Amino acid sequence: MGKKPEDVRFAKFGTVSFTKTTRVNDFIDYLEDSKVMYTHCKKCGAEFFPPRADCAGCLSSDMAWREVSGTGRLVSYSQLKYAPVGFDGDLPYSIAMLDYGDYQVFGRLDGDLSLAEVKIGMPMVTVVNELPNGQLNYIFKKA
Amino acid sequence: MLKAAVIGVGQSAFVRSYPGSIRELAFEGFKEAISDAGISAKDIDASVFCSAPEYDKQRSPSAVVAEYLGLNPQPTFYVESLCSSSSTGLKLAYSMVASGVHDVVAVIGLQKMSEISSAESQERMGRGADIQWESPFGTMMPAYYALHAKAHMDKYGTTLEDLAAVRVKAATYGQINERAVYRKAVTPDMFSDPENMMSSPVSSPLRVGDCCANADGTSCLIVANEEKAKLFSKKPVWILGVGAASASVNLTGRDKLHGLKSAELAARQAYAMAGLGPKDIDVAEVHDCFTIAELLAYEALGFAEPGGAKELIQSKETFKDGSIPVNVDGGLLSKGHPIGATGGSQVRTIVLQLRGEAGDMQVKDPTIGLVHNIGGVGIYGNVTIFGNE
Ligand SMILES: [Zn+2]
């Protein structure tokens, strides 16, 4: 009986991932396919970003993957001038949150975007982004 | 439920780097608190140790601290809720005393942040957020509060000058608090001078001057039931209302960023339990880890309407001689923020105020005081109301 290899796909998420194993590891496969996904509870219809394996509303674990699509509105953003250990190479970068109505998405602004063009409430899209160190995350671009 | 009072308070000086171990640091606040209460260690039935983990190498620090303070064989345990750990400890002590399980309980808050570098410390604080979904983007505490500041400024027209005014007020009182880590004056023009460190960007719109400093420090509170409070203390300060709430760690679960829901809920609970409202508060300590956090607190506590915090600071109503003095000990912005010790330090200030023993920081004849202490970026909201009658 061979030992089943550990599923550590989530180690690829973000500049530095602090999580290796999760029951929503398929999120990474979707990222590799250029899709940012959330989960939808098949039993009660609740929608979750970040994706969850289990529904806190009805306790069902029967979830379907759905794609974050269309535009969300920018809720807020901040440009960092200092970074935590391991993130210095990314500076300066901006974290932000988009409101898609049924759910919100937390991530980074497109680094090529001038902050002079950024306004709270503006429509933006979420797109997959490959980082210089080969890791994957997603960024918000002007719609 | 039985009545419960704070009968003793203690605090070390908050410093950049404490030259001793955590048990020795804990001794400083504990000794002051039991001397203040006029009791000895054998009068204490249980102890609660409060700190944020990962700064100390010691596992289960409540055990070594209890041993060092002479609190064996009484029960001791460890609680944490990030920056509000010692408010959580106070709520537990209150619950144990009010329920009759124990008569006298010590709440010991402590953090020795200098054990690790500032960058490592920021990274650990950042991991007080959602490590699976947020930390991989490179988040830090200032950045989370910056998102709230940006949202508040956009919604209500709060300005960078309003944020600076909070720091100027903090420094006004920090200068006269000998236990504070930052004791220099701060003026508004420092924030408009690009050469001045205060104006240096950290995470837009927050600047160095908008952020409190890490510190090493300890606080200690002695909580007793009515019988013991009257036996030991000439000036017990009664716990009239305790409120606590939680919120989603991941910001995507929040319905707004221009306020902290957990603080609003905690305030509502504490006011209801005390049968009091915002107008009844004579002096308050709020969690100003960042300047924006103090403005959010004014609104969460009902000292100002939503969006009205900027007028409150502009009109100086939260200065010592204003209608609702806030953080007249310099706040976290001046005192420094030794995570686990902060809530106890805030309570100590209010207890001294209500006993009329706050020295140069004393406001005129307060009878009701309030402490607002937040863990993480509004993950844990705690509001406690105290009275001297
Ligand atoms: Zn469900």
Short mmCIF file of C-alpha atoms and ligand atoms in Angstrom, two decimals:
data_model
loop_
_atom_site.label_atom_id
_atom_site.label_comp_id
_atom_site.label_asym_id
_atom_site.label_seq_id
_atom_site.Cartn_x
_atom_site.Cartn_y
_atom_site.Cartn_z
CA MET A 1 0.00 0.00 0.00
CA GLY A 2 1.68 3.21 -1.16
CA LYS A 3 1.09 6.40 0.76
CA LYS A 4 -1.16 8.80 -1.15
CA PRO A 5 0.82 11.97 -2.00
CA GLU A 6 -0.27 15.09 -0.11
CA ASP A 7 -2.37 17.49 -2.19
CA VAL A 8 -0.47 20.77 -1.74
CA ARG A 9 -1.84 22.67 -4.72
CA PHE A 10 -2.83 25.67 -2.58
CA ALA A 11 0.85 26.40 -1.83
CA LYS A 12 0.80 28.10 -5.24
CA PHE A 13 -1.66 30.83 -4.17
CA GLY A 14 -0.27 34.35 -3.84
CA THR A 15 3.27 35.66 -3.40
CA VAL A 16 3.62 33.57 -0.25
CA SER A 17 0.96 31.00 0.65
CA PHE A 18 0.46 30.13 4.31
CA THR A 19 -1.85 27.19 3.49
CA LYS A 20 -0.98 24.00 1.66
CA THR A 21 -3.93 21.71 2.02
CA THR A 22 -7.57 22.70 1.75
CA ARG A 23 -10.69 21.00 0.45
CA VAL A 24 -11.07 23.81 -2.09
CA ASN A 25 -7.71 23.06 -3.75
CA ASP A 26 -9.47 22.94 -7.15
CA PHE A 27 -9.45 26.76 -6.93
CA ILE A 28 -5.81 26.55 -8.04
CA ASP A 29 -6.61 24.36 -11.06
CA TYR A 30 -9.17 26.95 -12.14
CA LEU A 31 -6.59 29.74 -11.67
CA GLU A 32 -4.24 27.79 -13.95
CA ASP A 33 -7.09 27.75 -16.45
CA SER A 34 -7.37 31.59 -16.06
CA LYS A 35 -10.60 31.39 -14.07
CA VAL A 36 -11.32 32.88 -10.61
CA MET A 37 -14.07 30.79 -9.02
CA TYR A 38 -16.42 30.94 -6.05
CA THR A 39 -18.63 28.23 -4.58
CA HIS A 40 -22.41 27.91 -4.66
CA CYS A 41 -24.32 25.75 -2.18
CA LYS A 42 -26.48 23.39 -4.20
CA LYS A 43 -28.84 22.85 -1.27
CA CYS A 44 -29.66 26.40 -0.11
CA GLY A 45 -28.23 28.55 -2.91
CA ALA A 46 -25.78 30.53 -0.74
CA GLU A 47 -22.74 31.90 -2.59
CA PHE A 48 -19.26 32.14 -1.13
CA PHE A 49 -16.20 34.13 -1.96
CA PRO A 50 -13.67 33.13 -0.82
CA PRO A 51 -14.81 29.64 -1.83
CA ARG A 52 -15.88 27.29 0.96
CA ALA A 53 -16.14 23.51 1.03
CA ASP A 54 -18.98 23.64 3.55
CA CYS A 55 -22.08 25.82 3.91
CA ALA A 56 -22.47 27.51 7.31
CA GLY A 57 -26.13 28.21 6.52
CA CYS A 58 -27.45 24.68 5.90
CA LEU A 59 -24.37 22.55 6.78
CA SER A 60 -24.34 20.94 3.33
CA SER A 61 -20.99 20.14 1.72
CA ASP A 62 -22.49 19.72 -1.74
CA MET A 63 -21.01 22.74 -3.49
CA ALA A 64 -20.70 23.77 -7.13
CA TRP A 65 -17.94 25.94 -8.58
CA ARG A 66 -19.02 29.13 -10.37
CA GLU A 67 -16.92 31.72 -12.12
CA VAL A 68 -16.42 35.28 -10.83
CA SER A 69 -17.55 37.12 -13.95
CA GLY A 70 -18.75 40.54 -14.98
CA THR A 71 -17.80 43.66 -13.04
CA GLY A 72 -17.64 44.44 -9.37
CA ARG A 73 -17.51 47.90 -7.78
CA LEU A 74 -14.38 49.05 -5.97
CA VAL A 75 -15.17 49.25 -2.22
CA SER A 76 -11.75 50.54 -1.08
CA TYR A 77 -8.02 50.25 -1.77
CA SER A 78 -4.67 51.06 -0.17
CA GLN A 79 -1.16 51.24 -1.57
CA LEU A 80 1.49 49.72 0.73
CA LYS A 81 4.94 51.28 1.11
CA TYR A 82 6.12 48.61 3.53
CA ALA A 83 5.52 44.89 3.13
CA PRO A 84 5.52 41.88 5.39
CA VAL A 85 8.48 39.48 5.28
CA GLY A 86 8.55 37.75 1.89
CA PHE A 87 6.59 40.43 0.01
CA ASP A 88 9.23 43.19 -0.31
CA GLY A 89 9.90 42.36 -3.95
CA ASP A 90 6.29 43.24 -4.85
CA LEU A 91 6.41 46.82 -3.48
CA PRO A 92 4.67 49.12 -4.07
CA TYR A 93 1.38 47.25 -4.45
CA SER A 94 -2.23 47.99 -3.60
CA ILE A 95 -4.72 45.74 -1.86
CA ALA A 96 -8.41 46.27 -2.62
CA MET A 97 -11.91 44.80 -2.42
CA LEU A 98 -14.64 44.56 -5.08
CA ASP A 99 -18.36 44.21 -4.40
CA TYR A 100 -20.13 41.89 -6.84
CA GLY A 101 -23.53 42.17 -5.13
CA ASP A 102 -23.97 38.56 -3.93
CA TYR A 103 -20.37 38.35 -2.72
CA GLN A 104 -17.20 40.45 -2.42
CA VAL A 105 -13.67 39.67 -3.63
CA PHE A 106 -10.49 40.71 -1.77
CA GLY A 107 -7.28 41.01 -3.81
CA ARG A 108 -4.81 43.39 -5.42
CA LEU A 109 -5.17 46.21 -7.91
CA ASP A 110 -3.51 45.80 -11.31
CA GLY A 111 0.04 47.10 -10.75
CA ASP A 112 -0.01 48.89 -14.13
CA LEU A 113 -2.96 51.01 -13.09
CA SER A 114 -2.17 54.60 -12.08
CA LEU A 115 -3.80 55.41 -8.73
CA ALA A 116 -4.88 58.74 -10.26
CA GLU A 117 -7.34 56.72 -12.36
CA VAL A 118 -8.70 54.77 -9.38
CA LYS A 119 -11.98 55.89 -7.80
CA ILE A 120 -14.06 54.15 -5.13
CA GLY A 121 -17.23 52.82 -6.78
CA MET A 122 -15.63 52.32 -10.21
CA PRO A 123 -16.44 49.08 -12.05
CA MET A 124 -13.55 46.60 -12.23
CA VAL A 125 -12.95 43.03 -13.35
CA THR A 126 -11.09 40.21 -11.60
CA VAL A 127 -8.39 38.51 -13.69
CA VAL A 128 -5.82 35.80 -12.99
CA ASN A 129 -2.24 37.00 -12.71
CA GLU A 130 1.07 35.13 -12.71
CA LEU A 131 3.60 36.59 -10.28
CA PRO A 132 7.33 36.93 -11.11
CA ASN A 133 8.10 34.03 -8.74
CA GLY A 134 5.75 31.73 -10.70
CA GLN A 135 2.99 31.84 -8.09
CA LEU A 136 -0.61 32.66 -9.06
CA ASN A 137 -3.01 35.27 -7.71
CA TYR A 138 -5.66 37.53 -9.21
CA ILE A 139 -5.82 41.28 -9.74
CA PHE A 140 -8.48 43.90 -10.38
CA LYS A 141 -8.36 45.72 -13.74
CA LYS A 142 -10.36 48.64 -15.03
CA ALA A 143 -13.56 47.34 -16.66
CA MET B 1 -25.86 37.86 39.14
CA LEU B 2 -23.59 39.37 41.76
CA LYS B 3 -22.04 42.80 41.38
CA ALA B 4 -18.35 42.96 40.46
CA ALA B 5 -15.79 45.73 40.77
CA VAL B 6 -12.23 46.49 39.79
CA ILE B 7 -10.44 46.99 43.11
CA GLY B 8 -6.82 47.18 41.94
CA VAL B 9 -4.99 48.33 38.83
CA GLY B 10 -1.36 48.15 37.75
CA GLN B 11 0.72 48.78 34.68
CA SER B 12 4.40 48.80 33.77
CA ALA B 13 5.87 51.60 31.73
CA PHE B 14 5.33 50.78 28.04
CA VAL B 15 8.79 50.67 26.44
CA ARG B 16 10.43 49.77 23.12
CA SER B 17 12.32 46.86 24.61
CA TYR B 18 11.90 45.46 28.12
CA PRO B 19 15.20 44.14 29.52
CA GLY B 20 13.79 41.05 31.20
CA SER B 21 11.69 37.93 30.73
CA ILE B 22 7.89 37.85 30.41
CA ARG B 23 7.42 36.55 33.97
CA GLU B 24 9.51 39.46 35.29
CA LEU B 25 7.54 41.92 33.20
CA ALA B 26 4.26 40.45 34.53
CA PHE B 27 5.54 40.99 38.10
CA GLU B 28 5.69 44.77 37.58
CA GLY B 29 1.98 45.26 36.85
CA PHE B 30 0.87 42.57 39.30
CA LYS B 31 2.79 44.03 42.23
CA GLU B 32 1.30 47.46 41.59
CA ALA B 33 -2.25 46.07 41.26
CA ILE B 34 -2.24 43.98 44.45
CA SER B 35 -0.63 46.85 46.38
CA ASP B 36 -3.33 49.15 44.97
CA ALA B 37 -6.04 46.68 46.05
CA GLY B 38 -4.44 46.17 49.46
CA ILE B 39 -4.43 42.39 49.08
CA SER B 40 -1.87 39.61 48.73
CA ALA B 41 -1.56 36.76 46.22
CA LYS B 42 -3.37 34.36 48.56
CA ASP B 43 -6.52 36.53 48.37
CA ILE B 44 -6.73 35.81 44.62
CA ASP B 45 -8.86 32.78 43.69
CA ALA B 46 -7.92 32.49 40.02
CA SER B 47 -5.84 34.24 37.36
CA VAL B 48 -6.39 34.88 33.67
CA PHE B 49 -3.34 35.54 31.51
CA CYS B 50 -3.99 37.51 28.31
CA SER B 51 -1.61 37.89 25.38
CA ALA B 52 -1.43 37.36 21.64
CA PRO B 53 0.52 34.18 20.88
CA GLU B 54 3.58 33.92 18.63
CA TYR B 55 5.50 36.80 20.20
CA ASP B 56 6.57 34.76 23.21
CA LYS B 57 8.55 31.57 22.91
CA GLN B 58 6.93 30.23 26.09
CA ARG B 59 4.09 27.81 25.44
CA SER B 60 1.11 28.21 27.78
CA PRO B 61 2.55 31.33 29.47
CA SER B 62 -0.20 31.50 32.12
CA ALA B 63 1.57 28.67 33.96
CA VAL B 64 5.01 30.28 34.32
CA VAL B 65 3.49 33.65 35.13
CA ALA B 66 1.20 32.19 37.83
CA GLU B 67 4.18 30.37 39.35
CA TYR B 68 6.36 33.50 39.36
CA LEU B 69 3.60 35.64 40.91
CA GLY B 70 2.88 33.15 43.70
CA LEU B 71 -0.53 32.22 42.30
CA ASN B 72 -0.20 28.43 42.64
CA PRO B 73 -2.18 26.30 43.32
CA GLN B 74 -5.11 28.50 42.24
CA PRO B 75 -6.47 27.85 38.73
CA THR B 76 -4.94 29.88 35.92
CA PHE B 77 -5.60 29.96 32.20
CA TYR B 78 -4.76 31.71 28.99
CA VAL B 79 -7.06 33.78 26.76
CA GLU B 80 -6.46 35.71 23.58
CA SER B 81 -8.44 37.89 21.21
CA LEU B 82 -5.50 39.65 19.51
CA CYS B 83 -5.32 43.34 20.59
CA SER B 84 -8.34 42.98 22.90
CA SER B 85 -7.05 39.97 24.85
CA SER B 86 -7.17 41.68 28.23
CA SER B 87 -10.72 43.01 27.66
CA THR B 88 -11.69 39.41 26.96
CA GLY B 89 -9.85 38.46 30.16
CA LEU B 90 -11.80 41.10 32.07
CA LYS B 91 -15.10 39.82 30.68
CA LEU B 92 -14.18 36.30 31.81
CA ALA B 93 -13.12 37.54 35.25
CA TYR B 94 -16.36 39.49 35.51
CA SER B 95 -18.35 36.38 34.52
CA MET B 96 -16.57 34.16 37.05
CA VAL B 97 -17.07 36.69 39.85
CA ALA B 98 -20.66 37.68 38.98
CA SER B 99 -21.65 34.01 38.77
CA GLY B 100 -20.18 33.27 42.19
CA VAL B 101 -17.60 30.76 40.94
CA HIS B 102 -14.73 32.87 42.32
CA ASP B 103 -14.57 35.88 44.67
CA VAL B 104 -11.39 37.59 43.45
CA VAL B 105 -9.74 37.15 40.03
CA ALA B 106 -6.54 38.71 38.61
CA VAL B 107 -6.43 39.65 34.91
CA ILE B 108 -2.84 39.88 33.70
CA GLY B 109 -2.26 41.31 30.20
CA LEU B 110 1.20 41.22 28.69
CA GLN B 111 3.17 41.45 25.46
CA LYS B 112 6.89 41.45 24.85
CA MET B 113 6.90 42.36 21.18
CA SER B 114 10.63 43.12 21.07
CA GLU B 115 11.40 39.40 21.07
CA ILE B 116 11.07 39.58 17.26
CA SER B 117 11.91 42.20 14.59
CA SER B 118 9.43 44.88 13.56
CA ALA B 119 8.99 43.31 10.09
CA GLU B 120 8.38 39.89 11.64
CA SER B 121 5.99 41.48 14.09
CA GLN B 122 4.04 43.12 11.24
CA GLU B 123 3.92 39.80 9.43
CA ARG B 124 2.58 38.05 12.54
CA MET B 125 -0.01 40.77 13.10
CA GLY B 126 -1.00 40.46 9.44
CA ARG B 127 -1.57 36.76 10.08
CA GLY B 128 -4.22 37.81 12.62
CA ALA B 129 -6.28 38.22 9.44
CA ASP B 130 -7.34 35.44 7.02
CA ILE B 131 -4.11 33.56 6.27
CA GLN B 132 -5.66 31.37 3.59
CA TRP B 133 -7.26 34.04 1.41
CA GLU B 134 -5.87 37.47 2.38
CA SER B 135 -2.30 37.10 3.69
CA PRO B 136 -1.00 35.72 0.33
CA PHE B 137 -1.66 39.21 -1.12
CA GLY B 138 0.80 40.76 1.37
CA THR B 139 -1.51 42.29 3.96
CA MET B 140 -0.57 44.12 7.17
CA MET B 141 -2.59 45.73 9.95
CA PRO B 142 -1.96 49.31 8.71
CA ALA B 143 -3.21 48.30 5.26
CA TYR B 144 -6.48 46.91 6.64
CA TYR B 145 -7.15 50.05 8.65
CA ALA B 146 -6.09 52.07 5.60
CA LEU B 147 -8.91 50.42 3.61
CA HIS B 148 -11.32 51.57 6.33
CA ALA B 149 -9.81 55.08 6.33
CA LYS B 150 -10.14 55.37 2.55
CA ALA B 151 -13.75 54.17 2.68
CA HIS B 152 -14.62 56.58 5.52
CA MET B 153 -12.97 59.52 3.74
CA ASP B 154 -14.80 58.69 0.52
CA LYS B 155 -18.21 58.30 2.19
CA TYR B 156 -18.11 61.11 4.73
CA GLY B 157 -15.48 63.57 3.55
CA THR B 158 -13.12 62.87 6.45
CA THR B 159 -9.72 64.38 5.61
CA LEU B 160 -6.04 63.71 6.23
CA GLU B 161 -6.12 66.77 8.50
CA ASP B 162 -8.84 65.14 10.62
CA LEU B 163 -6.66 62.04 11.00
CA ALA B 164 -3.67 64.19 11.97
CA ALA B 165 -5.81 65.99 14.57
CA VAL B 166 -6.33 62.68 16.39
CA ARG B 167 -2.55 62.18 16.63
CA VAL B 168 -2.05 65.77 17.80
CA LYS B 169 -4.58 65.20 20.60
CA ALA B 170 -2.93 61.90 21.57
CA ALA B 171 0.48 63.57 21.79
CA THR B 172 -0.96 66.39 23.91
CA TYR B 173 -1.62 63.84 26.66
CA GLY B 174 1.17 61.39 25.85
CA GLN B 175 3.60 64.10 26.88
CA ILE B 176 2.24 64.06 30.43
CA ASN B 177 1.93 60.27 30.74
CA GLU B 178 5.19 58.99 32.18
CA ARG B 179 4.27 55.40 31.25
CA ALA B 180 3.91 56.23 27.53
CA VAL B 181 6.51 55.16 24.97
CA TYR B 182 6.06 58.27 22.76
CA ARG B 183 6.26 61.50 24.78
CA LYS B 184 7.11 64.18 22.22
CA ALA B 185 4.77 66.90 20.94
CA VAL B 186 3.13 66.44 17.53
CA THR B 187 1.87 69.41 15.51
CA PRO B 188 -0.37 69.45 12.41
CA ASP B 189 2.41 70.96 10.25
CA MET B 190 4.52 67.81 10.76
CA PHE B 191 1.98 65.99 8.59
CA SER B 192 2.24 68.54 5.78
CA ASP B 193 6.06 68.58 5.81
CA PRO B 194 7.30 65.89 3.39
CA GLU B 195 10.67 65.89 5.19
CA ASN B 196 9.02 64.98 8.50
CA MET B 197 8.79 61.30 9.45
CA MET B 198 5.16 61.79 10.58
CA SER B 199 4.09 62.41 6.96
CA SER B 200 5.94 59.42 5.53
CA PRO B 201 3.49 57.05 3.77
CA VAL B 202 2.91 53.59 5.28
CA SER B 203 -0.22 52.35 3.52
CA SER B 204 -2.24 55.06 1.78
CA PRO B 205 -3.88 57.14 3.18
CA LEU B 206 -2.17 56.28 6.49
CA ARG B 207 1.21 57.81 7.35
CA VAL B 208 3.74 57.03 10.07
CA GLY B 209 2.01 59.58 12.31
CA ASP B 210 -1.31 57.75 11.93
CA CYS B 211 0.08 54.52 13.41
CA CYS B 212 0.81 53.48 16.98
CA ALA B 213 4.13 51.88 17.87
CA ASN B 214 4.86 48.37 19.05
CA ALA B 215 5.86 48.21 22.70
CA ASP B 216 6.63 45.86 25.55
CA GLY B 217 4.39 46.17 28.57
CA THR B 218 2.01 44.63 31.06
CA SER B 219 -1.21 45.55 32.82
CA CYS B 220 -3.03 43.96 35.73
CA LEU B 221 -6.60 44.26 37.02
CA ILE B 222 -8.01 42.79 40.23
CA VAL B 223 -11.73 41.99 39.96
CA ALA B 224 -13.77 41.22 43.10
CA ASN B 225 -17.37 40.54 44.08
CA GLU B 226 -19.30 43.10 46.14
CA GLU B 227 -18.48 41.57 49.52
CA LYS B 228 -14.73 41.43 48.88
CA ALA B 229 -14.72 44.76 47.07
CA LYS B 230 -16.21 46.48 50.11
CA LEU B 231 -13.90 44.58 52.44
CA PHE B 232 -10.68 45.48 50.62
CA SER B 233 -11.34 48.73 48.79
CA LYS B 234 -12.30 52.27 49.72
CA LYS B 235 -12.96 53.15 46.08
CA PRO B 236 -14.20 50.14 44.12
CA VAL B 237 -15.00 50.88 40.48
CA TRP B 238 -18.06 48.87 39.47
CA ILE B 239 -18.43 47.03 36.19
CA LEU B 240 -21.84 48.21 34.96
CA GLY B 241 -21.94 46.82 31.43
CA VAL B 242 -19.94 44.35 29.36
CA GLY B 243 -20.40 43.97 25.62
CA ALA B 244 -18.52 41.80 23.15
CA ALA B 245 -19.09 40.75 19.54
CA SER B 246 -17.23 39.16 16.68
CA ALA B 247 -17.13 39.76 12.92
CA SER B 248 -15.90 37.85 9.90
CA VAL B 249 -12.11 37.76 9.70
CA ASN B 250 -12.09 38.05 5.91
CA LEU B 251 -13.13 41.56 4.86
CA THR B 252 -15.34 40.05 2.15
CA GLY B 253 -17.78 39.12 4.94
CA ARG B 254 -18.22 42.75 6.07
CA ASP B 255 -21.17 44.80 4.88
CA LYS B 256 -19.19 48.05 5.16
CA LEU B 257 -15.64 49.30 5.61
CA HIS B 258 -16.54 52.78 6.91
CA GLY B 259 -17.28 51.40 10.38
CA LEU B 260 -16.74 48.36 12.62
CA LYS B 261 -19.93 46.39 13.22
CA SER B 262 -18.48 44.37 16.12
CA ALA B 263 -17.79 47.59 18.04
CA GLU B 264 -21.30 48.89 17.36
CA LEU B 265 -22.84 45.64 18.64
CA ALA B 266 -20.58 45.54 21.71
CA ALA B 267 -21.50 49.15 22.53
CA ARG B 268 -25.22 48.42 22.20
CA GLN B 269 -24.90 45.46 24.60
CA ALA B 270 -22.85 47.37 27.16
CA TYR B 271 -25.18 50.40 27.13
CA ALA B 272 -28.25 48.15 27.47
CA MET B 273 -26.77 46.20 30.37
CA ALA B 274 -25.72 49.39 32.18
CA GLY B 275 -29.00 51.16 31.39
CA LEU B 276 -26.95 54.06 30.05
CA GLY B 277 -26.32 55.82 26.76
CA PRO B 278 -23.53 57.75 25.05
CA LYS B 279 -24.57 61.03 26.73
CA ASP B 280 -23.94 59.48 30.15
CA ILE B 281 -20.25 58.78 29.51
CA ASP B 282 -17.93 61.25 31.27
CA VAL B 283 -14.59 59.86 30.08
CA ALA B 284 -13.64 57.19 27.54
CA GLU B 285 -10.69 55.14 26.38
CA VAL B 286 -10.97 53.99 22.77
CA HIS B 287 -8.81 51.72 20.64
CA ASP B 288 -6.74 54.19 18.58
CA CYS B 289 -4.22 51.75 17.10
CA PHE B 290 -4.49 54.05 14.06
CA THR B 291 -5.91 57.58 13.93
CA ILE B 292 -8.86 56.41 11.80
CA ALA B 293 -9.71 53.83 14.47
CA GLU B 294 -10.46 56.59 16.99
CA LEU B 295 -12.82 58.31 14.54
CA LEU B 296 -14.58 55.00 13.83
CA ALA B 297 -14.90 54.54 17.61
CA TYR B 298 -16.65 57.92 18.08
CA GLU B 299 -19.33 56.76 15.66
CA ALA B 300 -19.59 53.16 16.93
CA LEU B 301 -20.06 54.41 20.51
CA GLY B 302 -22.63 57.05 19.56
CA PHE B 303 -20.43 59.98 20.61
CA ALA B 304 -21.03 61.18 17.04
CA GLU B 305 -23.56 60.32 14.34
CA PRO B 306 -22.24 58.23 11.42
CA GLY B 307 -19.91 60.59 9.55
CA GLY B 308 -19.84 63.06 12.44
CA ALA B 309 -16.51 62.04 13.96
CA LYS B 310 -14.58 64.67 12.04
CA GLU B 311 -16.64 67.49 13.59
CA LEU B 312 -16.11 66.00 17.06
CA ILE B 313 -12.31 66.07 16.73
CA GLN B 314 -12.32 69.44 14.93
CA SER B 315 -14.36 71.04 17.74
CA LYS B 316 -11.98 69.55 20.36
CA GLU B 317 -14.93 68.01 22.23
CA THR B 318 -12.83 64.89 22.88
CA PHE B 319 -10.02 66.86 24.54
CA LYS B 320 -9.77 66.85 28.35
CA ASP B 321 -12.03 69.90 28.79
CA GLY B 322 -14.49 68.91 26.07
CA SER B 323 -17.93 67.33 26.45
CA ILE B 324 -16.62 63.76 26.03
CA PRO B 325 -12.90 63.42 26.83
CA VAL B 326 -11.33 60.49 24.94
CA ASN B 327 -7.88 58.96 25.45
CA VAL B 328 -6.61 61.66 27.78
CA ASP B 329 -3.74 59.31 28.70
CA GLY B 330 -2.33 59.59 25.16
CA GLY B 331 -4.07 56.49 23.81
CA LEU B 332 -2.34 53.69 21.99
CA LEU B 333 -0.85 56.29 19.63
CA SER B 334 1.28 57.69 22.47
CA LYS B 335 1.41 54.90 25.03
CA GLY B 336 2.35 52.24 22.48
CA HIS B 337 0.40 49.04 21.91
CA PRO B 338 1.71 45.94 23.71
CA ILE B 339 -1.13 43.81 22.28
CA GLY B 340 -2.18 41.71 25.28
CA ALA B 341 -1.64 44.52 27.82
CA THR B 342 -3.56 47.26 26.02
CA GLY B 343 -7.12 46.61 27.23
CA GLY B 344 -6.00 46.41 30.86
CA SER B 345 -4.09 49.66 30.47
CA GLN B 346 -7.23 51.34 29.11
CA VAL B 347 -9.24 50.03 32.07
CA ARG B 348 -6.55 51.25 34.49
CA THR B 349 -6.86 54.77 33.07
CA ILE B 350 -10.65 54.76 33.50
CA VAL B 351 -10.41 53.35 37.05
CA LEU B 352 -7.92 56.08 38.05
CA GLN B 353 -10.17 58.70 36.43
CA LEU B 354 -13.27 57.47 38.31
CA ARG B 355 -11.30 57.45 41.58
CA GLY B 356 -10.11 61.01 40.90
CA GLU B 357 -6.49 59.84 40.92
CA ALA B 358 -5.44 60.53 37.32
CA GLY B 359 -3.15 63.46 38.22
CA ASP B 360 -2.46 65.88 35.36
CA MET B 361 -4.72 63.81 33.10
CA GLN B 362 -7.74 64.00 35.45
CA VAL B 363 -11.02 65.14 33.90
CA LYS B 364 -13.49 66.96 36.13
CA ASP B 365 -15.55 64.74 38.47
CA PRO B 366 -16.36 61.79 36.20
CA THR B 367 -18.78 59.15 37.49
CA ILE B 368 -19.19 56.94 34.39
CA GLY B 369 -16.34 55.75 32.15
CA LEU B 370 -16.14 53.54 29.06
CA VAL B 371 -13.47 51.34 27.47
CA HIS B 372 -13.59 50.38 23.76
CA ASN B 373 -10.99 47.75 22.84
CA ILE B 374 -10.78 46.11 19.40
CA GLY B 375 -9.04 42.87 18.42
CA GLY B 376 -7.69 42.66 14.89
CA VAL B 377 -9.44 44.91 12.38
CA GLY B 378 -12.81 44.73 14.10
CA ILE B 379 -12.74 40.94 14.38
CA TYR B 380 -13.32 41.26 18.11
CA GLY B 381 -15.26 44.25 19.51
CA ASN B 382 -15.32 44.88 23.26
CA VAL B 383 -17.00 47.69 25.19
CA THR B 384 -17.05 47.88 28.99
CA ILE B 385 -18.77 50.53 31.10
CA PHE B 386 -17.65 51.41 34.62
CA GLY B 387 -19.10 53.56 37.42
CA ASN B 388 -17.81 54.76 40.76
CA GLU B 389 -21.15 54.16 42.50
ZN ZN C 1 -26.27 25.87 2.11
#
